[in-house]
mmCIF file of C-alpha atoms in Angstrom:
data_model
loop_
_atom_site.group_PDB
_atom_site.id
_atom_site.type_symbol
_atom_site.label_atom_id
_atom_site.label_comp_id
_atom_site.label_asym_id
_atom_site.label_seq_id
_atom_site.Cartn_x
_atom_site.Cartn_y
_atom_site.Cartn_z
ATOM 1 C CA ASP A 9 0.000 0.000 0.000
ATOM 2 C CA SER A 10 1.913 2.998 -1.264
ATOM 3 C CA SER A 11 -0.455 5.422 0.455
ATOM 4 C CA SER A 12 0.749 4.509 3.971
ATOM 5 C CA PRO A 13 3.366 7.024 5.064
ATOM 6 C CA LEU A 14 6.128 7.095 7.640
ATOM 7 C CA GLN A 15 5.595 10.171 9.782
ATOM 8 C CA SER A 16 8.899 11.613 10.941
ATOM 9 C CA THR A 17 9.430 13.947 13.855
ATOM 10 C CA ASP A 18 9.436 16.999 11.583
ATOM 11 C CA ASN A 19 6.030 16.022 10.117
ATOM 12 C CA THR A 20 7.386 15.163 6.689
ATOM 13 C CA LEU A 21 5.901 12.157 4.962
ATOM 14 C CA ILE A 22 7.918 9.374 3.428
ATOM 15 C CA ARG A 23 6.051 7.000 1.139
ATOM 16 C CA SER A 24 6.380 3.221 1.273
ATOM 17 C CA GLU A 25 8.195 3.162 -2.073
ATOM 18 C CA THR A 26 11.041 4.641 -0.101
ATOM 19 C CA LYS A 27 14.191 2.548 -0.255
ATOM 20 C CA ILE A 28 14.988 1.166 3.170
ATOM 21 C CA LEU A 29 18.312 -0.118 4.445
ATOM 22 C CA VAL A 30 18.569 -2.209 7.604
ATOM 23 C CA ALA A 31 22.244 -2.004 8.587
ATOM 24 C CA TYR A 32 23.308 -3.932 11.661
ATOM 25 C CA PHE A 33 26.248 -5.238 13.647
ATOM 26 C CA SER A 34 25.815 -8.534 15.477
ATOM 27 C CA CYS A 35 28.308 -10.844 17.172
ATOM 28 C CA THR A 36 26.002 -13.465 18.668
ATOM 29 C CA GLY A 37 23.117 -13.332 16.198
ATOM 30 C CA THR A 38 20.669 -11.523 18.500
ATOM 31 C CA THR A 39 20.734 -8.192 16.659
ATOM 32 C CA GLU A 40 20.844 -10.012 13.323
ATOM 33 C CA LYS A 41 17.540 -11.820 14.039
ATOM 34 C CA ILE A 42 15.805 -8.538 14.821
ATOM 35 C CA ALA A 43 17.343 -6.845 11.763
ATOM 36 C CA GLU A 44 15.979 -9.680 9.608
ATOM 37 C CA LYS A 45 12.501 -9.199 11.110
ATOM 38 C CA ILE A 46 12.647 -5.443 10.455
ATOM 39 C CA ALA A 47 13.820 -5.994 6.868
ATOM 40 C CA ASP A 48 10.985 -8.467 6.335
ATOM 41 C CA LYS A 49 8.353 -6.084 7.727
ATOM 42 C CA THR A 50 9.642 -3.093 5.733
ATOM 43 C CA ASN A 51 10.820 -4.845 2.560
ATOM 44 C CA GLY A 52 14.204 -3.356 3.430
ATOM 45 C CA THR A 53 17.664 -4.372 2.253
ATOM 46 C CA LEU A 54 19.873 -6.034 4.888
ATOM 47 C CA TYR A 55 23.489 -4.937 5.307
ATOM 48 C CA LYS A 56 25.731 -6.578 7.876
ATOM 49 C CA ILE A 57 28.416 -4.337 9.391
ATOM 50 C CA VAL A 58 31.487 -6.540 9.688
ATOM 51 C CA PRO A 59 34.642 -5.659 11.612
ATOM 52 C CA GLN A 60 37.952 -6.320 9.847
ATOM 53 C CA THR A 61 38.850 -8.608 12.725
ATOM 54 C CA PRO A 62 35.772 -10.594 13.810
ATOM 55 C CA TYR A 63 35.031 -10.999 17.507
ATOM 56 C CA THR A 64 35.329 -14.398 19.175
ATOM 57 C CA SER A 65 33.413 -15.484 22.271
ATOM 58 C CA GLU A 66 36.588 -14.901 24.306
ATOM 59 C CA ASP A 67 36.781 -11.349 22.913
ATOM 60 C CA LEU A 68 33.269 -10.685 24.239
ATOM 61 C CA ASN A 69 34.009 -11.682 27.839
ATOM 62 C CA TYR A 70 33.091 -8.365 29.464
ATOM 63 C CA GLY A 71 34.029 -9.675 32.906
ATOM 64 C CA ASN A 72 37.647 -10.241 31.850
ATOM 65 C CA PRO A 73 39.664 -6.991 31.920
ATOM 66 C CA ASN A 74 42.068 -8.558 29.396
ATOM 67 C CA SER A 75 39.396 -9.468 26.837
ATOM 68 C CA ARG A 76 39.436 -7.649 23.526
ATOM 69 C CA THR A 77 36.237 -5.681 24.203
ATOM 70 C CA SER A 78 37.502 -4.624 27.640
ATOM 71 C CA ILE A 79 40.789 -3.417 26.155
ATOM 72 C CA GLU A 80 38.953 -1.600 23.330
ATOM 73 C CA GLN A 81 36.541 -0.032 25.826
ATOM 74 C CA ASN A 82 39.438 1.450 27.754
ATOM 75 C CA ASP A 83 41.531 2.485 24.736
ATOM 76 C CA GLU A 84 39.721 3.434 21.514
ATOM 77 C CA SER A 85 42.954 3.129 19.515
ATOM 78 C CA PHE A 86 42.595 -0.668 19.744
ATOM 79 C CA ARG A 87 39.174 -0.699 18.111
ATOM 80 C CA THR A 88 38.993 -2.449 14.746
ATOM 81 C CA GLU A 89 37.913 -0.818 11.503
ATOM 82 C CA ILE A 90 34.981 -2.208 9.539
ATOM 83 C CA ALA A 91 35.473 -4.338 6.454
ATOM 84 C CA GLY A 92 33.895 -3.197 3.221
ATOM 85 C CA LYS A 93 31.508 -0.398 2.434
ATOM 86 C CA ILE A 94 27.983 -0.328 1.108
ATOM 87 C CA GLU A 95 28.342 0.882 -2.465
ATOM 88 C CA ASN A 96 24.866 2.307 -3.039
ATOM 89 C CA PHE A 97 24.229 4.041 0.301
ATOM 90 C CA GLU A 98 23.031 7.188 -1.452
ATOM 91 C CA ASP A 99 20.104 5.214 -2.942
ATOM 92 C CA PHE A 100 18.467 4.667 0.457
ATOM 93 C CA ASP A 101 16.091 7.113 2.095
ATOM 94 C CA VAL A 102 15.403 5.393 5.433
ATOM 95 C CA ILE A 103 18.186 3.726 7.402
ATOM 96 C CA PHE A 104 17.577 1.437 10.358
ATOM 97 C CA ILE A 105 20.813 0.957 12.325
ATOM 98 C CA GLY A 106 20.989 -2.008 14.704
ATOM 99 C CA TYR A 107 23.600 -2.865 17.304
ATOM 100 C CA PRO A 108 24.146 -4.465 20.683
ATOM 101 C CA ILE A 109 24.746 -2.196 23.657
ATOM 102 C CA TRP A 110 28.315 -2.360 24.968
ATOM 103 C CA TRP A 111 29.027 -0.351 28.119
ATOM 104 C CA GLN A 112 25.836 1.722 27.660
ATOM 105 C CA ILE A 113 26.732 2.779 24.089
ATOM 106 C CA ALA A 114 26.424 1.320 20.602
ATOM 107 C CA ALA A 115 28.954 -1.418 19.873
ATOM 108 C CA TRP A 116 31.845 0.473 18.333
ATOM 109 C CA PRO A 117 31.980 -1.271 14.927
ATOM 110 C CA VAL A 118 28.823 0.763 14.229
ATOM 111 C CA ASP A 119 30.932 3.923 14.620
ATOM 112 C CA GLY A 120 32.880 2.977 11.484
ATOM 113 C CA PHE A 121 29.643 2.626 9.511
ATOM 114 C CA ILE A 122 28.417 6.010 10.748
ATOM 115 C CA LYS A 123 31.716 7.735 9.908
ATOM 116 C CA ALA A 124 31.857 6.146 6.431
ATOM 117 C CA ASN A 125 28.463 7.419 5.275
ATOM 118 C CA ASP A 126 26.686 10.737 4.704
ATOM 119 C CA PHE A 127 23.204 10.766 6.254
ATOM 120 C CA THR A 128 22.117 14.073 4.697
ATOM 121 C CA GLY A 129 18.470 13.826 3.642
ATOM 122 C CA LYS A 130 17.990 10.407 5.254
ATOM 123 C CA THR A 131 15.668 9.345 8.044
ATOM 124 C CA VAL A 132 17.629 7.244 10.520
ATOM 125 C CA ILE A 133 16.069 4.889 13.062
ATOM 126 C CA PRO A 134 18.397 3.245 15.580
ATOM 127 C CA PHE A 135 17.542 -0.006 17.344
ATOM 128 C CA CYS A 136 19.564 -1.962 19.838
ATOM 129 C CA THR A 137 19.641 -5.244 21.683
ATOM 130 C CA SER A 138 20.578 -5.751 25.287
ATOM 131 C CA ALA A 139 19.839 -8.202 28.049
ATOM 132 C CA SER A 140 19.642 -5.449 30.645
ATOM 133 C CA SER A 141 20.688 -1.993 29.405
ATOM 134 C CA GLY A 142 18.265 0.382 27.709
ATOM 135 C CA LEU A 143 18.864 2.421 24.568
ATOM 136 C CA GLY A 144 20.310 5.166 26.752
ATOM 137 C CA ASP A 145 22.106 7.872 24.795
ATOM 138 C CA SER A 146 23.385 5.466 22.134
ATOM 139 C CA GLY A 147 21.148 6.815 19.359
ATOM 140 C CA LYS A 148 21.885 10.444 20.268
ATOM 141 C CA LEU A 149 25.634 9.747 20.328
ATOM 142 C CA LEU A 150 25.455 8.157 16.868
ATOM 143 C CA GLU A 151 23.417 11.131 15.630
ATOM 144 C CA GLU A 152 26.076 13.518 16.925
ATOM 145 C CA MET A 153 28.787 11.426 15.263
ATOM 146 C CA ALA A 154 26.908 11.432 11.942
ATOM 147 C CA GLY A 155 26.254 15.165 12.092
ATOM 148 C CA THR A 156 23.518 14.886 9.464
ATOM 149 C CA GLY A 157 20.213 13.112 8.904
ATOM 150 C CA ASN A 158 16.798 13.174 10.526
ATOM 151 C CA TRP A 159 17.272 10.810 13.466
ATOM 152 C CA LEU A 160 14.160 9.351 15.065
ATOM 153 C CA GLU A 161 13.962 7.957 18.565
ATOM 154 C CA GLY A 162 15.276 4.422 18.663
ATOM 155 C CA HIS A 163 14.088 1.263 20.366
ATOM 156 C CA ARG A 164 15.683 -1.401 22.550
ATOM 157 C CA PHE A 165 14.818 -5.074 22.123
ATOM 158 C CA SER A 166 15.625 -7.929 24.479
ATOM 159 C CA SER A 167 17.194 -11.112 23.129
ATOM 160 C CA GLY A 168 13.944 -13.064 23.362
ATOM 161 C CA VAL A 169 11.768 -10.473 21.633
ATOM 162 C CA SER A 170 8.742 -11.847 19.812
ATOM 163 C CA GLU A 171 8.115 -11.310 16.150
ATOM 164 C CA GLN A 172 4.856 -9.591 17.126
ATOM 165 C CA THR A 173 6.713 -7.012 19.246
ATOM 166 C CA VAL A 174 9.027 -6.141 16.338
ATOM 167 C CA LYS A 175 6.053 -6.024 13.977
ATOM 168 C CA ASP A 176 4.120 -3.726 16.335
ATOM 169 C CA TRP A 177 7.099 -1.352 16.594
ATOM 170 C CA VAL A 178 7.611 -1.216 12.827
ATOM 171 C CA GLU A 179 3.892 -0.724 12.254
ATOM 172 C CA GLY A 180 3.929 2.061 14.859
ATOM 173 C CA LEU A 181 6.299 3.908 12.534
ATOM 174 C CA ASN A 182 3.488 3.848 9.919
ATOM 175 C CA LEU A 183 5.788 2.378 7.305
ATOM 176 C CA ALA A 184 3.947 -0.018 5.008
ATOM 177 C CA LYS A 185 5.639 -2.935 3.241
#
């Protein structure tokens, strides 16, 4: 139904023929599952943000001060770059950006995606996954990093989120498939 719009915070309307990108970073598959559900509900294109050096389960041991993520948290110079770049980013009008929460912020591989792209004229909708932390300031921090784009309020999903909950959120954006 091309007459169903997405209402953004500045009251502009975006029609359902809008090209949608669902970009996400996921280590354990949790964020990936939600990104797939969002892409299905919006007829969006999936794009996986991949770090040049993938994370292992040992790297993700937040309780170990010598784990990779702990070292990267304490010293940003150790953070890995992302591999590849989406070639046709300019073709998309609406960008969903998904990530797990690490230390109350977006997992840092997402930073590389934000820095590599120009969000001018795009509507951006962050979403995150976390077992316990909320969205916090993660979306606002990414918006500040991007410096451009019309950023909407994001949403946090738990690992066991139902398909219905994701569907209800997407439908609440008034974006028809």
